Amino acid sequence: MIKKKIVGKKELISIIDLDLVDLDAKIDTGADSNALHCDHIEIDEDNMVHFHLLDEVHASYHGKQIVLPLYQMKKVKSSNGEVQTRPSIKVKVEFFGKTYSTVVSLTNRADMEFPMLIGRKFLANKFLVDVSKDYLCKEI
């Protein structure tokens, strides 16, 4: 039996491949996949995705330009029910003291409170969510 870690509805995650440390993330069991807030998203002829990070809380990340290989284009149903085709990247993240490989879709989350959304596929078989708690990662 795998012991699952309990996480709160808000947590911190670090995206190792992007040098992003302690990024605020919303744990969203209603979302299928992960999403990262960015803009100026472009894919070049070599299938490299170019984008600017958006996180005003972390001034050193805000506006930082990133170039990574495109993992795939995926259809995602947004919170308003609209289906979008978004580019996604495969990255290593650190979450609750462990490193995981995961896929993150890139989108402008300007209307959202958190720059990162963590969805069900990442949480499955590893984590349980206690929606009455926040930032349990700080207690490890």
Short mmCIF file of N, CA and C in Angstrom, two decimals:
data_model
loop_
_atom_site.label_atom_id
_atom_site.label_comp_id
_atom_site.label_asym_id
_atom_site.label_seq_id
_atom_site.Cartn_x
_atom_site.Cartn_y
_atom_site.Cartn_z
N MET A 1 0.84 -1.19 0.00
CA MET A 1 0.00 0.00 0.00
C MET A 1 0.89 1.25 0.00
N ILE A 2 0.63 2.13 -0.95
CA ILE A 2 1.38 3.37 -1.06
C ILE A 2 0.79 4.39 -0.08
N LYS A 3 1.68 4.98 0.74
CA LYS A 3 1.23 6.01 1.66
C LYS A 3 1.20 7.34 0.91
N LYS A 4 0.03 7.95 0.87
CA LYS A 4 -0.14 9.20 0.16
C LYS A 4 0.10 10.39 1.08
N LYS A 5 0.79 11.39 0.54
CA LYS A 5 1.09 12.62 1.27
C LYS A 5 -0.14 13.52 1.22
N ILE A 6 -0.46 14.19 2.32
CA ILE A 6 -1.58 15.11 2.35
C ILE A 6 -1.08 16.50 1.99
N VAL A 7 -1.78 17.14 1.03
CA VAL A 7 -1.44 18.49 0.60
C VAL A 7 -2.63 19.40 0.83
N GLY A 8 -2.37 20.68 0.96
CA GLY A 8 -3.44 21.66 1.13
C GLY A 8 -3.94 22.18 -0.21
N LYS A 9 -4.91 23.08 -0.17
CA LYS A 9 -5.46 23.61 -1.42
C LYS A 9 -4.54 24.63 -2.07
N LYS A 10 -3.57 25.14 -1.31
CA LYS A 10 -2.53 26.03 -1.83
C LYS A 10 -1.19 25.47 -1.37
N GLU A 11 -0.24 25.38 -2.28
CA GLU A 11 1.08 24.84 -1.94
C GLU A 11 2.17 25.57 -2.72
N LEU A 12 3.41 25.27 -2.40
CA LEU A 12 4.56 25.80 -3.11
C LEU A 12 5.17 24.69 -3.95
N ILE A 13 5.56 25.04 -5.17
CA ILE A 13 6.22 24.08 -6.05
C ILE A 13 7.40 24.78 -6.70
N SER A 14 8.46 24.05 -6.95
CA SER A 14 9.61 24.59 -7.67
C SER A 14 9.73 23.87 -8.99
N ILE A 15 9.89 24.63 -10.07
CA ILE A 15 10.09 24.03 -11.39
C ILE A 15 11.58 24.11 -11.68
N ILE A 16 12.25 22.99 -11.48
CA ILE A 16 13.70 22.93 -11.56
C ILE A 16 14.22 23.40 -12.91
N ASP A 17 13.61 22.92 -13.99
CA ASP A 17 14.08 23.25 -15.34
C ASP A 17 13.92 24.73 -15.69
N LEU A 18 13.11 25.46 -14.95
CA LEU A 18 12.89 26.88 -15.21
C LEU A 18 13.54 27.76 -14.15
N ASP A 19 14.25 27.15 -13.21
CA ASP A 19 14.84 27.88 -12.08
C ASP A 19 13.80 28.69 -11.31
N LEU A 20 12.60 28.15 -11.20
CA LEU A 20 11.53 28.78 -10.43
C LEU A 20 11.45 28.09 -9.07
N VAL A 21 11.61 28.86 -8.02
CA VAL A 21 11.62 28.30 -6.66
C VAL A 21 10.44 28.85 -5.88
N ASP A 22 9.76 27.95 -5.17
CA ASP A 22 8.64 28.32 -4.30
C ASP A 22 7.58 29.16 -5.00
N LEU A 23 7.09 28.61 -6.09
CA LEU A 23 6.02 29.23 -6.85
C LEU A 23 4.69 28.87 -6.20
N ASP A 24 3.83 29.86 -5.98
CA ASP A 24 2.51 29.59 -5.41
C ASP A 24 1.68 28.80 -6.41
N ALA A 25 1.06 27.75 -5.93
CA ALA A 25 0.26 26.89 -6.80
C ALA A 25 -1.07 26.57 -6.13
N LYS A 26 -2.10 26.53 -6.96
CA LYS A 26 -3.42 26.10 -6.50
C LYS A 26 -3.54 24.62 -6.83
N ILE A 27 -3.93 23.84 -5.85
CA ILE A 27 -4.20 22.42 -6.06
C ILE A 27 -5.65 22.34 -6.54
N ASP A 28 -5.84 21.82 -7.76
CA ASP A 28 -7.16 21.85 -8.36
C ASP A 28 -7.56 20.45 -8.83
N THR A 29 -8.34 19.75 -8.02
CA THR A 29 -8.77 18.40 -8.39
C THR A 29 -9.81 18.42 -9.51
N GLY A 30 -10.31 19.60 -9.85
CA GLY A 30 -11.23 19.72 -10.97
C GLY A 30 -10.50 19.85 -12.31
N ALA A 31 -9.20 20.12 -12.23
CA ALA A 31 -8.39 20.26 -13.45
C ALA A 31 -7.69 18.94 -13.73
N ASP A 32 -7.63 18.58 -14.98
CA ASP A 32 -6.98 17.34 -15.39
C ASP A 32 -5.46 17.47 -15.33
N SER A 33 -4.95 18.62 -15.76
CA SER A 33 -3.50 18.76 -15.89
C SER A 33 -2.98 20.02 -15.22
N ASN A 34 -1.67 20.19 -15.26
CA ASN A 34 -1.00 21.35 -14.69
C ASN A 34 -0.99 22.50 -15.69
N ALA A 35 -0.94 23.73 -15.18
CA ALA A 35 -0.86 24.91 -16.05
C ALA A 35 0.04 25.96 -15.40
N LEU A 36 0.77 26.68 -16.24
CA LEU A 36 1.67 27.73 -15.78
C LEU A 36 1.30 29.04 -16.46
N HIS A 37 1.27 30.10 -15.68
CA HIS A 37 0.91 31.43 -16.17
C HIS A 37 2.09 32.05 -16.91
N CYS A 38 1.89 32.37 -18.18
CA CYS A 38 2.92 33.03 -18.97
C CYS A 38 2.25 33.73 -20.15
N ASP A 39 3.05 34.49 -20.89
CA ASP A 39 2.50 35.12 -22.10
C ASP A 39 3.57 35.15 -23.19
N HIS A 40 3.24 35.78 -24.31
CA HIS A 40 4.12 35.80 -25.49
C HIS A 40 4.56 34.38 -25.85
N ILE A 41 3.60 33.47 -25.89
CA ILE A 41 3.88 32.06 -26.19
C ILE A 41 3.96 31.87 -27.70
N GLU A 42 5.11 31.43 -28.17
CA GLU A 42 5.31 31.20 -29.60
C GLU A 42 6.07 29.91 -29.81
N ILE A 43 5.76 29.23 -30.90
CA ILE A 43 6.46 27.99 -31.25
C ILE A 43 7.19 28.24 -32.56
N ASP A 44 8.49 27.97 -32.57
CA ASP A 44 9.26 28.22 -33.79
C ASP A 44 9.29 26.99 -34.69
N GLU A 45 9.97 27.10 -35.82
CA GLU A 45 10.01 26.02 -36.81
C GLU A 45 10.77 24.79 -36.31
N ASP A 46 11.56 24.95 -35.25
CA ASP A 46 12.31 23.82 -34.68
C ASP A 46 11.55 23.17 -33.52
N ASN A 47 10.26 23.51 -33.37
CA ASN A 47 9.42 22.99 -32.27
C ASN A 47 9.96 23.35 -30.89
N MET A 48 10.50 24.55 -30.81
CA MET A 48 10.89 25.11 -29.52
C MET A 48 9.81 26.11 -29.13
N VAL A 49 9.41 26.09 -27.88
CA VAL A 49 8.39 27.03 -27.41
C VAL A 49 9.09 28.14 -26.63
N HIS A 50 8.76 29.37 -27.01
CA HIS A 50 9.30 30.58 -26.38
C HIS A 50 8.16 31.20 -25.59
N PHE A 51 8.46 31.63 -24.35
CA PHE A 51 7.42 32.27 -23.54
C PHE A 51 8.06 33.12 -22.46
N HIS A 52 7.26 34.05 -21.93
CA HIS A 52 7.69 34.90 -20.82
C HIS A 52 6.91 34.48 -19.57
N LEU A 53 7.63 34.30 -18.48
CA LEU A 53 6.99 33.97 -17.20
C LEU A 53 6.29 35.19 -16.65
N LEU A 54 5.18 34.97 -15.97
CA LEU A 54 4.45 36.05 -15.33
C LEU A 54 4.21 35.68 -13.87
N ASP A 55 4.89 36.37 -12.99
CA ASP A 55 4.69 36.17 -11.55
C ASP A 55 5.16 37.42 -10.83
N GLU A 56 4.25 38.35 -10.60
CA GLU A 56 4.62 39.62 -9.98
C GLU A 56 5.08 39.46 -8.54
N VAL A 57 4.72 38.36 -7.89
CA VAL A 57 5.16 38.12 -6.51
C VAL A 57 6.67 37.89 -6.48
N HIS A 58 7.19 37.22 -7.49
CA HIS A 58 8.62 36.95 -7.60
C HIS A 58 9.19 37.82 -8.72
N ALA A 59 9.66 38.99 -8.37
CA ALA A 59 10.11 39.96 -9.38
C ALA A 59 11.19 39.40 -10.29
N SER A 60 12.04 38.51 -9.78
CA SER A 60 13.12 37.96 -10.61
C SER A 60 12.60 37.02 -11.69
N TYR A 61 11.37 36.51 -11.55
CA TYR A 61 10.78 35.63 -12.55
C TYR A 61 9.91 36.40 -13.54
N HIS A 62 9.34 37.51 -13.10
CA HIS A 62 8.37 38.24 -13.91
C HIS A 62 9.02 38.75 -15.19
N GLY A 63 8.51 38.31 -16.33
CA GLY A 63 9.03 38.74 -17.62
C GLY A 63 10.22 37.94 -18.12
N LYS A 64 10.71 36.98 -17.34
CA LYS A 64 11.84 36.15 -17.73
C LYS A 64 11.48 35.34 -18.98
N GLN A 65 12.34 35.39 -20.00
CA GLN A 65 12.07 34.65 -21.23
C GLN A 65 12.66 33.25 -21.13
N ILE A 66 11.87 32.27 -21.54
CA ILE A 66 12.25 30.86 -21.50
C ILE A 66 12.10 30.26 -22.89
N VAL A 67 13.00 29.36 -23.24
CA VAL A 67 12.90 28.60 -24.49
C VAL A 67 13.14 27.13 -24.13
N LEU A 68 12.15 26.28 -24.44
CA LEU A 68 12.24 24.84 -24.16
C LEU A 68 11.62 24.07 -25.32
N PRO A 69 11.98 22.79 -25.44
CA PRO A 69 11.33 21.98 -26.49
C PRO A 69 9.83 21.83 -26.22
N LEU A 70 9.05 21.91 -27.27
CA LEU A 70 7.62 21.66 -27.18
C LEU A 70 7.42 20.17 -26.90
N TYR A 71 6.65 19.85 -25.87
CA TYR A 71 6.36 18.45 -25.59
C TYR A 71 5.21 17.97 -26.47
N GLN A 72 4.11 18.72 -26.42
CA GLN A 72 2.96 18.41 -27.27
C GLN A 72 1.98 19.57 -27.24
N MET A 73 1.11 19.60 -28.23
CA MET A 73 -0.03 20.51 -28.21
C MET A 73 -1.19 19.69 -27.64
N LYS A 74 -1.89 20.25 -26.67
CA LYS A 74 -2.98 19.49 -26.08
C LYS A 74 -4.23 20.33 -25.94
N LYS A 75 -5.36 19.65 -26.09
CA LYS A 75 -6.65 20.32 -25.90
C LYS A 75 -6.96 20.33 -24.41
N VAL A 76 -7.31 21.52 -23.92
CA VAL A 76 -7.59 21.70 -22.50
C VAL A 76 -8.89 22.47 -22.37
N LYS A 77 -9.77 21.98 -21.50
CA LYS A 77 -11.01 22.72 -21.21
C LYS A 77 -10.71 23.67 -20.07
N SER A 78 -10.81 24.97 -20.31
CA SER A 78 -10.50 25.96 -19.29
C SER A 78 -11.62 26.04 -18.26
N SER A 79 -11.38 26.82 -17.20
CA SER A 79 -12.35 26.92 -16.12
C SER A 79 -13.69 27.50 -16.58
N ASN A 80 -13.69 28.24 -17.68
CA ASN A 80 -14.95 28.79 -18.18
C ASN A 80 -15.65 27.86 -19.18
N GLY A 81 -15.09 26.65 -19.36
CA GLY A 81 -15.69 25.65 -20.23
C GLY A 81 -15.22 25.69 -21.67
N GLU A 82 -14.42 26.69 -22.01
CA GLU A 82 -13.90 26.84 -23.37
C GLU A 82 -12.75 25.86 -23.62
N VAL A 83 -12.76 25.18 -24.76
CA VAL A 83 -11.69 24.26 -25.11
C VAL A 83 -10.62 25.03 -25.87
N GLN A 84 -9.39 24.93 -25.36
CA GLN A 84 -8.25 25.60 -25.98
C GLN A 84 -7.20 24.57 -26.35
N THR A 85 -6.43 24.86 -27.38
CA THR A 85 -5.27 24.04 -27.70
C THR A 85 -4.06 24.79 -27.17
N ARG A 86 -3.35 24.17 -26.24
CA ARG A 86 -2.22 24.83 -25.58
C ARG A 86 -0.93 24.05 -25.80
N PRO A 87 0.18 24.76 -25.89
CA PRO A 87 1.47 24.08 -25.91
C PRO A 87 1.79 23.58 -24.51
N SER A 88 2.49 22.48 -24.43
CA SER A 88 2.91 21.98 -23.12
C SER A 88 4.39 21.62 -23.17
N ILE A 89 5.00 21.65 -21.99
CA ILE A 89 6.42 21.33 -21.84
C ILE A 89 6.55 20.23 -20.79
N LYS A 90 7.61 19.45 -20.89
CA LYS A 90 7.88 18.43 -19.87
C LYS A 90 9.02 18.96 -19.02
N VAL A 91 8.80 19.00 -17.70
CA VAL A 91 9.78 19.58 -16.77
C VAL A 91 9.93 18.72 -15.52
N LYS A 92 11.00 18.97 -14.81
CA LYS A 92 11.19 18.38 -13.49
C LYS A 92 10.76 19.41 -12.46
N VAL A 93 9.97 18.94 -11.48
CA VAL A 93 9.52 19.82 -10.41
C VAL A 93 9.93 19.23 -9.07
N GLU A 94 10.05 20.10 -8.09
CA GLU A 94 10.26 19.64 -6.72
C GLU A 94 9.00 20.00 -5.94
N PHE A 95 8.42 18.98 -5.30
CA PHE A 95 7.17 19.15 -4.57
C PHE A 95 7.23 18.27 -3.34
N PHE A 96 7.06 18.86 -2.18
CA PHE A 96 7.12 18.15 -0.91
C PHE A 96 8.43 17.36 -0.76
N GLY A 97 9.53 18.01 -1.16
CA GLY A 97 10.85 17.42 -0.94
C GLY A 97 11.26 16.34 -1.93
N LYS A 98 10.44 16.05 -2.93
CA LYS A 98 10.77 15.03 -3.92
C LYS A 98 10.75 15.64 -5.32
N THR A 99 11.48 15.02 -6.22
CA THR A 99 11.54 15.47 -7.61
C THR A 99 10.67 14.58 -8.48
N TYR A 100 9.87 15.21 -9.33
CA TYR A 100 8.97 14.50 -10.23
C TYR A 100 9.13 15.07 -11.65
N SER A 101 8.90 14.24 -12.64
CA SER A 101 8.80 14.69 -14.02
C SER A 101 7.32 14.86 -14.31
N THR A 102 6.95 15.99 -14.93
CA THR A 102 5.55 16.25 -15.20
C THR A 102 5.39 17.11 -16.44
N VAL A 103 4.18 17.17 -16.95
CA VAL A 103 3.85 17.98 -18.11
C VAL A 103 3.06 19.20 -17.62
N VAL A 104 3.41 20.36 -18.17
CA VAL A 104 2.76 21.62 -17.79
C VAL A 104 2.30 22.32 -19.07
N SER A 105 1.03 22.69 -19.11
CA SER A 105 0.55 23.48 -20.25
C SER A 105 0.83 24.95 -19.98
N LEU A 106 1.05 25.69 -21.06
CA LEU A 106 1.38 27.11 -20.95
C LEU A 106 0.17 27.94 -21.37
N THR A 107 -0.22 28.88 -20.51
CA THR A 107 -1.40 29.69 -20.79
C THR A 107 -1.34 30.99 -20.01
N ASN A 108 -2.09 31.96 -20.47
CA ASN A 108 -2.18 33.21 -19.73
C ASN A 108 -3.28 33.05 -18.68
N ARG A 109 -2.88 33.08 -17.41
CA ARG A 109 -3.80 32.93 -16.29
C ARG A 109 -4.01 34.28 -15.60
N ALA A 110 -4.05 35.36 -16.37
CA ALA A 110 -4.13 36.71 -15.81
C ALA A 110 -5.33 36.90 -14.89
N ASP A 111 -6.41 36.20 -15.17
CA ASP A 111 -7.61 36.35 -14.34
C ASP A 111 -7.60 35.44 -13.12
N MET A 112 -6.53 34.68 -12.96
CA MET A 112 -6.45 33.71 -11.87
C MET A 112 -5.52 34.23 -10.77
N GLU A 113 -5.74 33.75 -9.56
CA GLU A 113 -4.97 34.21 -8.41
C GLU A 113 -3.57 33.61 -8.36
N PHE A 114 -3.39 32.38 -8.85
CA PHE A 114 -2.13 31.67 -8.72
C PHE A 114 -1.44 31.49 -10.07
N PRO A 115 -0.11 31.64 -10.11
CA PRO A 115 0.62 31.47 -11.37
C PRO A 115 0.72 30.01 -11.82
N MET A 116 0.47 29.07 -10.91
CA MET A 116 0.59 27.65 -11.25
C MET A 116 -0.65 26.92 -10.76
N LEU A 117 -1.11 26.00 -11.57
CA LEU A 117 -2.23 25.14 -11.21
C LEU A 117 -1.74 23.71 -11.26
N ILE A 118 -2.00 22.94 -10.22
CA ILE A 118 -1.61 21.53 -10.18
C ILE A 118 -2.88 20.69 -10.28
N GLY A 119 -2.93 19.84 -11.29
CA GLY A 119 -4.13 19.06 -11.58
C GLY A 119 -4.06 17.61 -11.15
N ARG A 120 -5.14 16.89 -11.45
CA ARG A 120 -5.34 15.50 -11.01
C ARG A 120 -4.26 14.53 -11.47
N LYS A 121 -3.81 14.64 -12.72
CA LYS A 121 -2.83 13.67 -13.23
C LYS A 121 -1.56 13.69 -12.40
N PHE A 122 -1.13 14.86 -11.97
CA PHE A 122 0.07 14.96 -11.14
C PHE A 122 -0.19 14.40 -9.74
N LEU A 123 -1.37 14.66 -9.19
CA LEU A 123 -1.70 14.27 -7.82
C LEU A 123 -2.00 12.77 -7.68
N ALA A 124 -2.49 12.16 -8.75
CA ALA A 124 -3.00 10.78 -8.70
C ALA A 124 -2.00 9.80 -8.12
N ASN A 125 -2.48 9.00 -7.18
CA ASN A 125 -1.74 7.90 -6.54
C ASN A 125 -0.58 8.35 -5.67
N LYS A 126 -0.40 9.67 -5.49
CA LYS A 126 0.70 10.17 -4.67
C LYS A 126 0.24 11.07 -3.53
N PHE A 127 -0.87 11.81 -3.78
CA PHE A 127 -1.28 12.85 -2.84
C PHE A 127 -2.78 12.80 -2.58
N LEU A 128 -3.16 13.21 -1.37
CA LEU A 128 -4.56 13.46 -1.00
C LEU A 128 -4.66 14.94 -0.66
N VAL A 129 -5.80 15.56 -0.97
CA VAL A 129 -5.96 16.99 -0.76
C VAL A 129 -6.87 17.26 0.43
N ASP A 130 -6.38 18.05 1.38
CA ASP A 130 -7.19 18.53 2.50
C ASP A 130 -7.50 19.99 2.20
N VAL A 131 -8.73 20.26 1.73
CA VAL A 131 -9.08 21.61 1.29
C VAL A 131 -9.20 22.61 2.44
N SER A 132 -9.13 22.14 3.67
CA SER A 132 -9.17 23.06 4.82
C SER A 132 -7.78 23.57 5.19
N LYS A 133 -6.74 23.10 4.50
CA LYS A 133 -5.35 23.46 4.82
C LYS A 133 -4.69 24.19 3.66
N ASP A 134 -3.65 24.96 3.99
CA ASP A 134 -2.81 25.64 3.00
C ASP A 134 -1.35 25.44 3.38
N TYR A 135 -0.51 25.35 2.39
CA TYR A 135 0.95 25.32 2.53
C TYR A 135 1.46 24.29 3.56
N LEU A 136 0.97 23.09 3.44
CA LEU A 136 1.46 22.01 4.30
C LEU A 136 2.92 21.67 3.98
N CYS A 137 3.37 22.07 2.80
CA CYS A 137 4.76 21.82 2.40
C CYS A 137 5.75 22.53 3.33
N LYS A 138 5.32 23.59 3.97
CA LYS A 138 6.19 24.33 4.88
C LYS A 138 6.41 23.57 6.18
N GLU A 139 5.61 22.55 6.42
CA GLU A 139 5.71 21.79 7.67
C GLU A 139 6.63 20.60 7.56
N ILE A 140 7.15 20.30 6.35
CA ILE A 140 8.03 19.13 6.22
C ILE A 140 9.46 19.48 6.51
#
